[in-house]
XYZ file of C-alpha atoms in Angstrom:
183
model
C -42.053 -47.467 16.827
C -41.968 -43.649 16.870
C -41.498 -43.574 20.639
C -38.398 -45.759 20.265
C -36.859 -43.331 17.942
C -37.676 -40.442 20.208
C -36.011 -42.339 23.050
C -32.900 -43.026 20.921
C -32.598 -39.374 19.895
C -33.076 -38.250 23.404
C -30.248 -40.421 24.720
C -27.988 -39.208 21.811
C -28.757 -35.702 22.659
C -27.911 -36.133 26.311
C -24.710 -37.786 25.286
C -23.696 -34.770 23.027
C -24.437 -32.511 25.958
C -22.385 -34.384 28.353
C -19.373 -34.458 25.986
C -19.637 -30.818 25.394
C -19.990 -30.013 29.163
C -16.752 -31.763 29.971
C -14.253 -30.624 27.266
C -11.162 -30.775 29.614
C -11.126 -34.508 29.424
C -11.002 -34.546 25.692
C -8.274 -31.822 25.542
C -6.213 -33.574 28.080
C -6.201 -36.760 26.063
C -5.264 -35.041 22.889
C -2.327 -33.058 24.604
C -0.735 -36.206 26.079
C 2.430 -37.234 24.201
C 1.993 -40.544 22.335
C -1.734 -40.457 22.653
C -2.572 -42.134 19.391
C -0.890 -42.802 16.106
C 1.080 -39.963 14.584
C 1.078 -37.918 17.886
C 4.110 -35.612 18.283
C 5.689 -35.064 21.559
C 5.205 -31.522 22.892
C 8.162 -29.154 22.636
C 8.809 -27.078 25.782
C 9.064 -23.427 24.973
C 12.094 -21.575 26.539
C 11.011 -18.825 28.938
C 11.118 -15.369 27.548
C 11.994 -12.977 30.236
C 11.422 -9.880 27.916
C 7.927 -11.115 27.374
C 8.277 -11.196 23.545
C 6.427 -13.681 21.342
C 7.606 -17.192 21.181
C 8.972 -16.598 17.562
C 10.928 -13.457 18.593
C 14.305 -15.138 18.219
C 13.585 -15.924 14.538
C 13.321 -12.157 14.042
C 16.556 -11.267 15.674
C 19.834 -11.173 14.056
C 21.596 -14.603 14.230
C 18.214 -16.196 15.362
C 19.430 -16.437 19.036
C 17.633 -15.543 22.059
C 17.140 -11.794 22.796
C 19.780 -9.913 24.888
C 18.314 -9.026 28.236
C 20.835 -6.548 29.372
C 18.650 -3.374 28.772
C 17.633 -1.669 32.119
C 15.117 0.999 32.689
C 16.949 1.884 35.887
C 17.687 5.704 35.917
C 15.462 6.433 32.786
C 12.362 8.371 32.540
C 9.166 7.479 31.043
C 9.794 6.758 27.283
C 10.477 4.554 24.336
C 14.002 3.239 24.138
C 15.762 1.463 21.204
C 17.765 -1.509 22.285
C 21.088 -1.613 20.350
C 22.040 -4.847 21.958
C 19.279 -6.411 19.996
C 20.120 -4.466 16.726
C 17.163 -2.161 17.517
C 14.822 -4.940 16.586
C 13.531 -4.628 20.208
C 12.416 -1.661 22.005
C 11.375 -1.015 25.511
C 8.896 1.281 27.109
C 10.171 2.412 30.579
C 7.614 3.388 33.157
C 9.060 4.696 36.397
C 6.706 4.087 39.283
C 5.904 6.637 41.994
C 4.728 5.816 45.373
C 1.424 7.207 46.455
C 1.795 10.157 48.872
C 0.484 9.453 52.255
C -1.775 12.328 53.355
C -1.203 11.493 57.075
C 2.666 11.639 56.690
C 4.492 14.225 58.778
C 4.957 17.296 56.524
C 8.241 18.061 58.477
C 9.722 14.625 57.897
C 12.782 14.963 55.624
C 14.167 12.579 53.133
C 16.345 10.866 55.786
C 13.224 9.853 57.571
C 13.497 6.260 58.858
C 10.159 5.444 57.380
C 11.088 6.592 53.898
C 10.836 3.802 51.159
C 13.193 3.557 48.371
C 11.470 4.127 44.917
C 10.395 0.935 43.246
C 12.244 -0.155 40.145
C 10.760 1.086 36.880
C 8.498 -1.231 34.839
C 9.980 -2.308 31.507
C 7.673 -3.396 28.667
C 9.468 -4.907 25.748
C 8.220 -5.105 22.158
C 9.735 -6.439 18.891
C 9.426 -4.661 15.480
C 7.879 -6.366 12.642
C 10.098 -8.248 10.154
C 12.341 -6.074 8.147
C 12.010 -3.174 10.422
C 13.845 -1.688 13.389
C 13.026 0.833 16.049
C 13.801 4.325 14.964
C 14.640 6.292 18.091
C 14.141 9.546 16.325
C 10.544 8.748 15.296
C 9.531 6.529 18.158
C 8.284 3.874 15.580
C 9.515 0.876 13.661
C 10.759 1.900 10.254
C 12.674 0.305 7.431
C 16.505 0.484 8.160
C 17.053 2.936 5.300
C 14.449 5.281 6.801
C 15.915 5.127 10.248
C 18.892 6.647 12.116
C 21.729 4.155 12.588
C 20.968 1.817 15.317
C 24.255 2.379 17.209
C 23.311 6.043 17.494
C 20.077 5.406 19.085
C 21.270 6.291 22.751
C 22.292 9.658 21.384
C 18.471 10.326 20.736
C 17.026 8.993 24.137
C 16.757 12.727 25.199
C 13.717 12.959 23.033
C 11.849 10.977 25.550
C 12.064 14.036 27.882
C 9.473 15.777 25.650
C 6.831 13.079 26.179
C 3.841 14.226 28.321
C 5.034 17.779 28.502
C 2.345 20.604 28.220
C 4.706 23.465 28.183
C 5.450 23.354 24.413
C 4.272 26.082 22.064
C 0.814 25.798 20.654
C 0.333 24.734 17.072
C -3.288 25.370 17.059
C -4.230 27.773 14.305
C -7.153 29.224 16.267
C -4.988 29.942 19.471
C -2.236 31.370 17.184
C -4.543 33.758 15.450
C -6.356 34.872 18.642
C -2.929 35.879 20.160
C -1.939 37.957 17.253
C 0.508 35.546 15.744
C 0.152 34.748 11.987
C 1.243 31.464 10.690
């Protein structure tokens, strides 16, 4: 009698292992519209060219899709508020530089036939949390009352020119004291 129970348990364990080994069949059936009582049809998500979360339109004024007109063309590396999206969206622009070919002719000028145009800059888009907007002066999302007016953001884009610079004065106390400058 005990041998029969072991046989039943062994068959049951093998069945569990087989079901666990092939989860794609189980998932596919569950995802099919109308597969069972109470199943809801899948809603197709609209593509989001800015790469924002699916619920981004709920966070934007008017609840509509985000404005896609912001371009990083001609902009340096930096963080940029997007006034067309009420500064709820901001972008990080990353200009690309082509690698220098060490075998290239050093005498070749910019009009060289082999010269390639610079690739377009990358644009990474982000949305600020609810009840905040991107403050171009501080490079962070802040409450509207703590931020500069959104429509003035382009006047502050020049602050991006300071990102990554190493020629700014030192604020290190030890360096200031050793050079004879007292704080």
